[in-house]
Short mmCIF file of C-alpha atoms and ligand atoms in Angstrom, two decimals:
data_model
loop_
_atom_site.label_atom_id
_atom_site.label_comp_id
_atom_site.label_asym_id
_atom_site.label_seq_id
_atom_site.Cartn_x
_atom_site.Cartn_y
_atom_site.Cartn_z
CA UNK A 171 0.00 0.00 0.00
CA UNK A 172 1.28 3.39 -0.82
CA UNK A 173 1.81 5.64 1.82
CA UNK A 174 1.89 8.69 -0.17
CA UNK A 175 -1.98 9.83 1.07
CA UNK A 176 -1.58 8.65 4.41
CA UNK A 177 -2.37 10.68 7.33
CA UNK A 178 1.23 10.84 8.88
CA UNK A 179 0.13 14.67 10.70
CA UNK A 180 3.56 15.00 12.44
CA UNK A 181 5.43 13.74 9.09
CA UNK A 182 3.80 15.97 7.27
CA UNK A 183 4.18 19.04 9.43
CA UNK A 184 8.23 18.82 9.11
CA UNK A 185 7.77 20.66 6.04
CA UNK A 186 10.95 22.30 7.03
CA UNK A 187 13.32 19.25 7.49
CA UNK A 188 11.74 17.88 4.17
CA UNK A 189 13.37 21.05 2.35
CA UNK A 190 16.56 20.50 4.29
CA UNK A 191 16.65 16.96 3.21
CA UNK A 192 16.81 17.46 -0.56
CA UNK A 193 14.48 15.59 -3.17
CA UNK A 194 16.87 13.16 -3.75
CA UNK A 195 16.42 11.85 0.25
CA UNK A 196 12.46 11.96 -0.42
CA UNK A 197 12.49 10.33 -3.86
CA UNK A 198 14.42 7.52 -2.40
CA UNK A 199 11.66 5.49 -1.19
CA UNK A 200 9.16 5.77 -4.26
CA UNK A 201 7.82 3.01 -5.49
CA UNK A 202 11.03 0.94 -7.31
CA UNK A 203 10.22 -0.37 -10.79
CA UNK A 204 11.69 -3.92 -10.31
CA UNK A 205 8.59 -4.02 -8.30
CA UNK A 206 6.11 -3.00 -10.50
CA UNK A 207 7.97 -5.07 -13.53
CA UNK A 208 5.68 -7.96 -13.72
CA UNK A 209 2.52 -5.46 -14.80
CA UNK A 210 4.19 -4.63 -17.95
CA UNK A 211 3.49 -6.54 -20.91
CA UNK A 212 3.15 -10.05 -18.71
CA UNK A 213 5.21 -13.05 -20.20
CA UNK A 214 5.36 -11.20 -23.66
CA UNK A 215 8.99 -12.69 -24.47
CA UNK A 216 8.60 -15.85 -23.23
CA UNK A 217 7.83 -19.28 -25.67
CA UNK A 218 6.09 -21.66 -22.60
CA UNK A 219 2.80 -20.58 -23.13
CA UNK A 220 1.99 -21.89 -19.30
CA UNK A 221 4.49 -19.33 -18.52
CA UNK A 222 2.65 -16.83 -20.34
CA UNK A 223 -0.62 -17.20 -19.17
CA UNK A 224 1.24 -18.13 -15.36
CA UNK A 225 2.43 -14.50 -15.64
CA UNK A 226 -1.31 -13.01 -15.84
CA UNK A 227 -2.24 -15.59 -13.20
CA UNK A 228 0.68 -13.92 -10.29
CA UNK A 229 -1.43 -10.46 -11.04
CA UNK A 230 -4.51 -12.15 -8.91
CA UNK A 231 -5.47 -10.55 -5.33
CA UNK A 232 -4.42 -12.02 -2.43
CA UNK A 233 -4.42 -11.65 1.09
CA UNK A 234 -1.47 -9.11 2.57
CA UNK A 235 0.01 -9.89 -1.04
CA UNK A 236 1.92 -12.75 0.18
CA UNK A 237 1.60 -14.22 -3.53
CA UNK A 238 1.80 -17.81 -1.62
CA UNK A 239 1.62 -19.49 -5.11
CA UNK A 240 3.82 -22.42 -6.14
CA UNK A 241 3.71 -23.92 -9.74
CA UNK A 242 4.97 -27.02 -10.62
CA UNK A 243 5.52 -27.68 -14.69
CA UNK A 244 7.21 -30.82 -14.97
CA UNK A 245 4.32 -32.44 -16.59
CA UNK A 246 3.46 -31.24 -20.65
CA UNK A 247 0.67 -29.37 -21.01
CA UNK A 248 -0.17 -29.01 -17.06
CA UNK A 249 0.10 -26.81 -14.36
CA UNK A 250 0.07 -27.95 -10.70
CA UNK A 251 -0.88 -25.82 -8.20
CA UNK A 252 0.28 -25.64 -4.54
CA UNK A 253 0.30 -23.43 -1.52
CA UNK A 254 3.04 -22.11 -0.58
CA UNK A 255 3.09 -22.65 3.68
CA UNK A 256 5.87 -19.95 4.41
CA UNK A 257 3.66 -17.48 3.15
CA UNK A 258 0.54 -17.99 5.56
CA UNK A 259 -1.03 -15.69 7.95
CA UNK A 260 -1.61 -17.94 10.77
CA UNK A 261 -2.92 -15.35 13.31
CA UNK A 262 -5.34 -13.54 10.98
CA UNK A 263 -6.40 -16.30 8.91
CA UNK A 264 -5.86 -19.36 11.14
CA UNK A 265 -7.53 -21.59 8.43
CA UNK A 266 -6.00 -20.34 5.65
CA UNK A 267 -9.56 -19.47 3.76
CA UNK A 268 -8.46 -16.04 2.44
CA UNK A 269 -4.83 -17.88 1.40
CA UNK A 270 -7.29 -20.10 -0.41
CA UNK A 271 -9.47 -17.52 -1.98
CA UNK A 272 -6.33 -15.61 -3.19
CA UNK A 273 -5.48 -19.55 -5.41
CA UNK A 274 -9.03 -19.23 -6.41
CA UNK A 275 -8.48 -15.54 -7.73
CA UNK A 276 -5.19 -17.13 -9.34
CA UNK A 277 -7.05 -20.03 -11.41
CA UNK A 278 -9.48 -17.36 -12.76
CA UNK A 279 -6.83 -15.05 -13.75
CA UNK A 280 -5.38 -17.84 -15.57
CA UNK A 281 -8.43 -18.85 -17.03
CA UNK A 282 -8.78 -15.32 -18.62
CA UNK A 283 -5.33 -15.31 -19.85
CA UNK A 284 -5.82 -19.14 -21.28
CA UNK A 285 -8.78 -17.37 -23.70
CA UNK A 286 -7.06 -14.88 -25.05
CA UNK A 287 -4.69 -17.35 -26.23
CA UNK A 288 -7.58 -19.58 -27.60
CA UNK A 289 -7.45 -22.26 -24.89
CA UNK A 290 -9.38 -23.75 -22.46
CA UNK A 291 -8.57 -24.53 -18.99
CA UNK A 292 -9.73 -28.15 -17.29
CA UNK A 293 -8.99 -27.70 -13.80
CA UNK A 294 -9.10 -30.26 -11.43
CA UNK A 295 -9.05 -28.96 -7.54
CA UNK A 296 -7.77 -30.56 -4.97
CA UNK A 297 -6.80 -34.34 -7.17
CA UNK A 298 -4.87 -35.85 -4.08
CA UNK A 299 -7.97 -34.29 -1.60
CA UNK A 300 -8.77 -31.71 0.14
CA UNK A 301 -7.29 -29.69 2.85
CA UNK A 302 -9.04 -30.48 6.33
CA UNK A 303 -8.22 -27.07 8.65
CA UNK A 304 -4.59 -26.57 8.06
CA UNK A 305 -3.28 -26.49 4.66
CA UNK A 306 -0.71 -29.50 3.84
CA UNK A 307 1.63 -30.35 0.74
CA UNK A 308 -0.77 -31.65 -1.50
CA UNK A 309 -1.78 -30.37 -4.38
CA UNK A 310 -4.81 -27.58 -4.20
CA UNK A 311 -5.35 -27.74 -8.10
CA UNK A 312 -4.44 -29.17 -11.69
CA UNK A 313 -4.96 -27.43 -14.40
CA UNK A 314 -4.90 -28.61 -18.05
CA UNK A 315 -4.28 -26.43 -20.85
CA UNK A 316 -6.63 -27.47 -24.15
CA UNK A 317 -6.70 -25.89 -27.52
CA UNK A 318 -10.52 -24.62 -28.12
CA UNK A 319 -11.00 -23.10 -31.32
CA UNK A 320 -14.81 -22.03 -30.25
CA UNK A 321 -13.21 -20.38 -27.26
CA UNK A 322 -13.16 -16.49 -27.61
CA UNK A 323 -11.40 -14.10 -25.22
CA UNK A 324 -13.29 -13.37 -22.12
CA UNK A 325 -13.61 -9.17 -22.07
CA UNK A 326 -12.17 -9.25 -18.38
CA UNK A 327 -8.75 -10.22 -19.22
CA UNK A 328 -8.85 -6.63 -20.84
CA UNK A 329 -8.63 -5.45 -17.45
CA UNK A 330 -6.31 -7.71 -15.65
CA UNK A 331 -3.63 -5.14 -16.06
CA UNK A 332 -5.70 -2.00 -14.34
CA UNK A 333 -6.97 -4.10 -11.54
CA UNK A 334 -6.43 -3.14 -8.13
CA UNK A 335 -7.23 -2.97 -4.60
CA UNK A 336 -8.07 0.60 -3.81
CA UNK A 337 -7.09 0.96 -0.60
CA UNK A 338 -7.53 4.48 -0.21
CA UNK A 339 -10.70 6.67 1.08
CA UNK A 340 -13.10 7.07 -1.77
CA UNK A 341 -14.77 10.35 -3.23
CA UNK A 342 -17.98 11.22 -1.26
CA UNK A 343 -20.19 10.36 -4.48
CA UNK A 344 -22.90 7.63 -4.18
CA UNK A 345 -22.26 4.39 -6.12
CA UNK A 346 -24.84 4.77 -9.01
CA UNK A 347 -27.73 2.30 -9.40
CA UNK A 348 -26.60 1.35 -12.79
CA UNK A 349 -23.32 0.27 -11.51
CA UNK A 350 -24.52 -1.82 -8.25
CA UNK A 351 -27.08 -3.17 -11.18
CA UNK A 352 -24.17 -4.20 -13.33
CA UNK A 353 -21.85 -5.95 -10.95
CA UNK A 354 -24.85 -7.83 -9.98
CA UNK A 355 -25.94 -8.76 -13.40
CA UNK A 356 -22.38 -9.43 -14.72
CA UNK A 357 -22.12 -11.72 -10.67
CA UNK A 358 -22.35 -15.51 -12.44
CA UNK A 359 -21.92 -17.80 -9.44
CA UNK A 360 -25.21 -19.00 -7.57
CA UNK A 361 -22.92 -21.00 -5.08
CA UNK A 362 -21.26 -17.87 -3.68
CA UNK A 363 -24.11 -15.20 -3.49
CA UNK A 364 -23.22 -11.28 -3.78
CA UNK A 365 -25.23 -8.74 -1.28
CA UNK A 366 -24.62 -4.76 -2.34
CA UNK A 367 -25.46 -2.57 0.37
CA UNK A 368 -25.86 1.08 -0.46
CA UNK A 369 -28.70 2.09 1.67
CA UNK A 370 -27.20 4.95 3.98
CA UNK A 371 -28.46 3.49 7.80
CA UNK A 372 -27.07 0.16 6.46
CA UNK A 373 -23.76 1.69 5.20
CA UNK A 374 -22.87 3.68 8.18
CA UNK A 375 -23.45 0.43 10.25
CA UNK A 376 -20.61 -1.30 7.97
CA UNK A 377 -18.34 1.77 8.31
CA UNK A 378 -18.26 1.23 12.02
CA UNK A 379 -17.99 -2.47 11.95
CA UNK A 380 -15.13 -2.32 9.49
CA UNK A 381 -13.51 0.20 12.05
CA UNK A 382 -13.77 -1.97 15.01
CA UNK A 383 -12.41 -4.57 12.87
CA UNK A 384 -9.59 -2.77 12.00
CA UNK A 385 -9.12 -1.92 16.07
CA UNK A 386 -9.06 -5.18 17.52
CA UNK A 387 -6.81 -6.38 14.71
CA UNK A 388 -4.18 -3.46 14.96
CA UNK A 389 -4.64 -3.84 18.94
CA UNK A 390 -4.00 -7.61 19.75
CA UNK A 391 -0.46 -7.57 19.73
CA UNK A 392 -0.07 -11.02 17.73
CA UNK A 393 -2.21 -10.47 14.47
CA UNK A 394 -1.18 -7.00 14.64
CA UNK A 395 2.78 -7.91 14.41
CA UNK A 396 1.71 -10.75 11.82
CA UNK A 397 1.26 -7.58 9.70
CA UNK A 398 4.02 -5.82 10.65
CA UNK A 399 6.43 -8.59 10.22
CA UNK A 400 5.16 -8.05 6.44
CA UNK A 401 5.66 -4.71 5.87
CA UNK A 402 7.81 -3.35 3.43
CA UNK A 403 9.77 -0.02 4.63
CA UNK A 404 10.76 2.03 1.94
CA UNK A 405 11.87 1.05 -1.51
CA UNK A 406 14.52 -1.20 -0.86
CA UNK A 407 12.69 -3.46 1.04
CA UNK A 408 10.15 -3.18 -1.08
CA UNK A 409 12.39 -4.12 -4.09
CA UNK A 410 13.94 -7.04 -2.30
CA UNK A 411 10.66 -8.48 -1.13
CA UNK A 412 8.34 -7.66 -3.83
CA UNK A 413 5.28 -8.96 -1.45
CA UNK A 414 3.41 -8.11 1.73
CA UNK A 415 2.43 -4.59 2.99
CA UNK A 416 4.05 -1.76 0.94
CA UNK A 417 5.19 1.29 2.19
CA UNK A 418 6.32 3.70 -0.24
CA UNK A 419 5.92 7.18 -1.09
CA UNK A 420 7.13 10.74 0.23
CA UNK A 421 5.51 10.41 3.99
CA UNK A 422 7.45 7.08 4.60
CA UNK A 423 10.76 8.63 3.52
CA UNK A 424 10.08 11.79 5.62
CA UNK A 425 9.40 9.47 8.42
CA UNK A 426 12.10 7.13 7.87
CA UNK A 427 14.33 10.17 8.00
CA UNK A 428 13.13 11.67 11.04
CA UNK A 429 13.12 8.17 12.85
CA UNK A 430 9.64 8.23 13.52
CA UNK A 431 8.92 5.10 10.94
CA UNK A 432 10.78 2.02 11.30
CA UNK A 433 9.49 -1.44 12.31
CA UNK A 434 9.65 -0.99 15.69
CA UNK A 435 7.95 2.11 15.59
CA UNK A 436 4.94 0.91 13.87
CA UNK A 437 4.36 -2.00 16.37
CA UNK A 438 4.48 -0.19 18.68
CA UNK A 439 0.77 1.40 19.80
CA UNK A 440 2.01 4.51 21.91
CA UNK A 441 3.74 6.08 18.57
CA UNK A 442 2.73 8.85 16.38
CA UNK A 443 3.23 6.60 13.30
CA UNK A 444 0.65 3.58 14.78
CA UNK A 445 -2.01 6.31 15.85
CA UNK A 446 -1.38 7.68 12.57
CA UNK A 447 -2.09 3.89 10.89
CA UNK A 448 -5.31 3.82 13.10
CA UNK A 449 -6.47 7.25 11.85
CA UNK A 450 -6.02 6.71 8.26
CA UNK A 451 -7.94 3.33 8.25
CA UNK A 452 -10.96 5.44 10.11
CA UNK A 453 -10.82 7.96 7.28
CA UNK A 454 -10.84 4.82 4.81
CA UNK A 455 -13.71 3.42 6.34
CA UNK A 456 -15.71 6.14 6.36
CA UNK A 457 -15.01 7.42 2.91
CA UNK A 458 -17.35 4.32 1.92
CA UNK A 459 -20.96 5.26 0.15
CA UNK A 460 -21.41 1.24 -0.81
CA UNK A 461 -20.31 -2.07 0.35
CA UNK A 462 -20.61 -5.36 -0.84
CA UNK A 463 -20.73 -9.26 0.63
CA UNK A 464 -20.36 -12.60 -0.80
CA UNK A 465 -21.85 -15.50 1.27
CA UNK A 466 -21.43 -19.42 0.89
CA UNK A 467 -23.82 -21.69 2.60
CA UNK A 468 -20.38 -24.10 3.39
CA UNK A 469 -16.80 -23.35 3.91
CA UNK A 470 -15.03 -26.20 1.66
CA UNK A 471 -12.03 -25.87 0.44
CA UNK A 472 -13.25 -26.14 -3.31
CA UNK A 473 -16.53 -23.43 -1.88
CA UNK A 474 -13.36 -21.03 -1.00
CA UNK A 475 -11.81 -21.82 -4.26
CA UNK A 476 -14.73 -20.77 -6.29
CA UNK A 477 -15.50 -17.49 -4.21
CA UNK A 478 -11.46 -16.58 -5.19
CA UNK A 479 -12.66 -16.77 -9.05
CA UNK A 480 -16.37 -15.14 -8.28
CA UNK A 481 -14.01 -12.42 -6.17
CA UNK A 482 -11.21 -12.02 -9.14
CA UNK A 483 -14.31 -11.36 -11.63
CA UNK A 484 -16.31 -9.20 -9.37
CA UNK A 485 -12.77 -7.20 -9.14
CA UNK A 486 -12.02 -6.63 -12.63
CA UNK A 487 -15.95 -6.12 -13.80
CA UNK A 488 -15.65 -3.17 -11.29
CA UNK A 489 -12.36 -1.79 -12.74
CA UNK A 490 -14.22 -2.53 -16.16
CA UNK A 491 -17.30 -0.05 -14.86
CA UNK A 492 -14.59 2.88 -12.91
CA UNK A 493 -15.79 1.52 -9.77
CA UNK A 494 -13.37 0.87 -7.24
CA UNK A 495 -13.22 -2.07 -4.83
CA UNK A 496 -11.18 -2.72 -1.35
CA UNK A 497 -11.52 -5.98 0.69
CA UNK A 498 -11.76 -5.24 4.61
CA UNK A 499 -11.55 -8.75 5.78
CA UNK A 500 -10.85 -8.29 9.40
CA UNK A 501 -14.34 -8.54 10.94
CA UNK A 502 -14.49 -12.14 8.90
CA UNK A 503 -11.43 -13.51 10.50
CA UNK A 504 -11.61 -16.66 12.52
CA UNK A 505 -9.78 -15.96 16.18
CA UNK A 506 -11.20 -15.49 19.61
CA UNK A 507 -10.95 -11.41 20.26
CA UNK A 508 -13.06 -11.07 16.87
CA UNK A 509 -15.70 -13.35 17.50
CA UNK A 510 -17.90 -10.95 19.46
CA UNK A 511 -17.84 -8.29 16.44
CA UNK A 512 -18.17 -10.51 14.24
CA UNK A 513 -21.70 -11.91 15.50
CA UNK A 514 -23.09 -8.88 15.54
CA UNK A 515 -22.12 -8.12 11.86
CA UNK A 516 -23.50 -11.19 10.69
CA UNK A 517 -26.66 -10.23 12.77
CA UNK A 518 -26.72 -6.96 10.92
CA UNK A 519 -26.13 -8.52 7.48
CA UNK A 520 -28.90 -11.19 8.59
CA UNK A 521 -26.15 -14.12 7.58
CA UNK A 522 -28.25 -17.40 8.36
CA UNK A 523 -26.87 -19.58 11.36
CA UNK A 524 -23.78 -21.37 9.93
CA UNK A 525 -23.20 -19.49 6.55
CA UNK A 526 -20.47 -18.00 6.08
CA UNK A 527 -19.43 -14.05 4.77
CA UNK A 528 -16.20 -14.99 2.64
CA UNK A 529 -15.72 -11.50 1.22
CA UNK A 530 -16.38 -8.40 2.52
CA UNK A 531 -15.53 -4.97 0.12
CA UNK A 532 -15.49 -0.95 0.05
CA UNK A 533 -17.31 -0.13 -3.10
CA UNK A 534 -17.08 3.53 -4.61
CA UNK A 535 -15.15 5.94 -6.80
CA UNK A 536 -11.28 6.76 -6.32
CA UNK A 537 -8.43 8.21 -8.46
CA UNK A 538 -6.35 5.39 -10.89
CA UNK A 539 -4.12 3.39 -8.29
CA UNK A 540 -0.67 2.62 -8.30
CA UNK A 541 -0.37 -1.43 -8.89
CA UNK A 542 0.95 -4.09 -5.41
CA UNK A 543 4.51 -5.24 -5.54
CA UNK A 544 4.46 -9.02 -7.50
CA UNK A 545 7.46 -11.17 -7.69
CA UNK A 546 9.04 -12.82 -10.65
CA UNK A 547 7.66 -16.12 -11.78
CA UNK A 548 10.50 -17.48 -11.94
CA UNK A 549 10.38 -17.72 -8.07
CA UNK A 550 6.87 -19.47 -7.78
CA UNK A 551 8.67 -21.82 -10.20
CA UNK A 552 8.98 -25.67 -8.70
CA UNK A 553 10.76 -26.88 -11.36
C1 FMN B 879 -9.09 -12.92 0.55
C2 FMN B 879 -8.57 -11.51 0.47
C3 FMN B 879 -8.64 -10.70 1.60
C4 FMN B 879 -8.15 -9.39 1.55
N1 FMN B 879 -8.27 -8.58 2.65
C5 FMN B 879 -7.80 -7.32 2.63
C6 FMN B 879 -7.92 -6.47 3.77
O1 FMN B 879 -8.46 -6.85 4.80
N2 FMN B 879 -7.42 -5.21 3.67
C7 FMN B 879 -6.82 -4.76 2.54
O2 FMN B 879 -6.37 -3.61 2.51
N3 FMN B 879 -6.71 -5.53 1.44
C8 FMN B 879 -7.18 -6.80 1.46
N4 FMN B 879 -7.07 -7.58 0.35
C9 FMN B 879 -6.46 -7.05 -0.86
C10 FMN B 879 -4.98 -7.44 -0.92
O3 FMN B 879 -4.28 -6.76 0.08
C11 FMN B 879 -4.44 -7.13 -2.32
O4 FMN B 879 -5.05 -8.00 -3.23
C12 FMN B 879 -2.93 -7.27 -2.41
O5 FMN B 879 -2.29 -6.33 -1.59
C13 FMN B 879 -2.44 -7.07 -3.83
O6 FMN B 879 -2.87 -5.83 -4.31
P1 FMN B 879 -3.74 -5.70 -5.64
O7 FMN B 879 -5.04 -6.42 -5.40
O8 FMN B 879 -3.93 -4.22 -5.84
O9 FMN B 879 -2.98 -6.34 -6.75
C14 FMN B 879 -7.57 -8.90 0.36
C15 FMN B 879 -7.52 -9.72 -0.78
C16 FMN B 879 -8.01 -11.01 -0.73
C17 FMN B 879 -7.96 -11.87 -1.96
#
């Protein structure tokens, strides 16, 4: 995530040491392009067409953009799919259902890229079985590549490339009835229903939920330091890393300067730069005119799957319509100090005993986004 619109009040108000400091200090920590590389012109040199189509696929959404994707290519014409288990968020997804959304998101992507090339996908999940509660070293999908003259390219993988997560507040303009109507038209999977909410009473209740969400997460030391062990500092750990939470942009260097960002600074809760984190995630989550929900009656393994690829289309149908999207996931999270909000959201939303709420999203309008970090293939690479 950049930094550059975040709320860093005593960063900003060292105006003075900024001009002392030289642009050359500030512009250290923008965004590098090594990290940005994979969004241009994915796989365009390279002659494995699984590689091309893989490089579309590493462009999916994913939770804390840990990218925990490994690919294994040692058989012709196949893909295998695994999970990669250094790159789990144990404390804030203890099941690993948002790491398993984020390989659903991947499969779609690579769908879409597979029909632009004229190809079909035949993807078997899960062919050794599937996970129980942890995630193990089996296989969570095979996919098989198959020539399909008939097949034409799916208008989403038009907008793989301008996809994002807009994790910034959005403009104070309602979402317009012909764009909820559209995202729900264009929504094609019965098994993982879509809710939008933009009545106002309804809206305002999500705004606070989202908040607490964010609270209890940043203020439980352990799932708070899960995401801090992720961050990215300034460019060169962002170039070196090319995953997790992303801190770029003019504020961070001013802060990194001054010594009032580092790692230890943001865990720690009596600093300016945590109560600065807190404030800009209330000024997110009330910048929010619409939000949406997508619910699954179970909570398989191949249900979380398929609300990754419902999610991934969702995504890029809204950057298709100008509408911006932002998962808040925290309220949905499975550990003990959440439980308590998280009834009472489900009792807002009306959820039905046992269902679950695999997705929850900011809707609205922002400014074109910078893209997330993505590693190079070649690391997800097995073989
Ligand atoms: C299952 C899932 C949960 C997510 N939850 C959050 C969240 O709680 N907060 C957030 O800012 N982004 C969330 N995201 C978005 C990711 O952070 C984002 O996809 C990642 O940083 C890569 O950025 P990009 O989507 O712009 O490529 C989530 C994404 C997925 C797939």
């Amino acid at each position: 995530m950049s930094l550059s619109r975040r709320n860093f009040i005593t960063i900003a108000g060292s105006a003075a040491v900024v001009v002392a400091a030289g642009h050359h200090l500030v512009r250290r920590d923008a965004m590098p392009a090594v990290a940005i590389a994979p969004w241009s012109d994915p796989g365009a040199a390279e002659p494995d067409r699984r590689k091309r189509l893989l490089a579309y696929a590493i462009l999916a959404p994913n939770p804390h953009n840990m990218q925990p994707w490994l690919v294994d290519l040692s058989q012709p014409d196949r893909i295998d799919l695994y999970c990669d288990r250094d790159r789990l968020l144990p404390h804030t997804d203890p099941f690993s259902r948002q790491i398993l959304i984020g390989h659903g998101a991947f499969l779609e992507l690579l769908d879409l890229a597979a029909s632009a090339e004229g190809y079909r996908t035949e993807i078997t999940y899960f062919p050794a079985g599937e996970f129980g509660d942890l995630i193990d070293d089996r296989p969570v999908a095979t996919v098989r590549l198959v020539a399909d003259p008939s097949r034409t390219p799916d208008p989403l993988f038009e907008q793989i490339l301008q996809r994002r997560s807009a994790k910034v507040p959005f403009a104070a303009t309602p979402l317009t009835a012909e764009h909820g109507q559209a995202l729900v038209a264009a929504y094609r999977d019965p098994t993982c229903p879509l809710t939008i909410a933009t009545d106002q009473s309804q809206v305002l209740a999500l705004q606070g939920v989202v908040q607490s969400g964010v609270e209890i997460e940043l203020r439980t030391p352990r799932t708070y330091q899960e995401s801090v062990d992720v961050m990215r500092i300034g460019a060169r750990e962002v170039a070196e890393h090319r995953n997790g939470i992303d801190l770029t942009g003019v504020p961070i260097s001013i802060g990194r300067l001054l010594g009032l960002v580092n790692r230890e600074k943001l865990a720690d809760p009596t600093t300016q730069a945590f109560k600065s984190g807190v404030a800009m995630y209330r000024q997110i989550a009330v910048a929010t005119p619409a939000f949406a929900w997508i619910t699954t009656v179970d909570n398989r393994r191949t249900t979380q799957l398929a609300v990754g690829r419902a999610y991934a289309r969702l995504n890029l149908q809204a950057t298709a319509l100008g509408v911006a999207m932002h998962p808040m996931s925290q309220v949905l999270q499975e550990y003990d100090e959440m439980r308590s909000l998280q009834r009472g959201f489900l009792s807002l939303l009306n959820v039905a005993e046992g269902e679950t709420v695999q997705m929850l999203v900011r809707l609205g309008y922002a400014a074109p986004q910078p893209p997330a970090p993505r590693r190079d293939l070649q690391d997800l690479l097995l073989t």
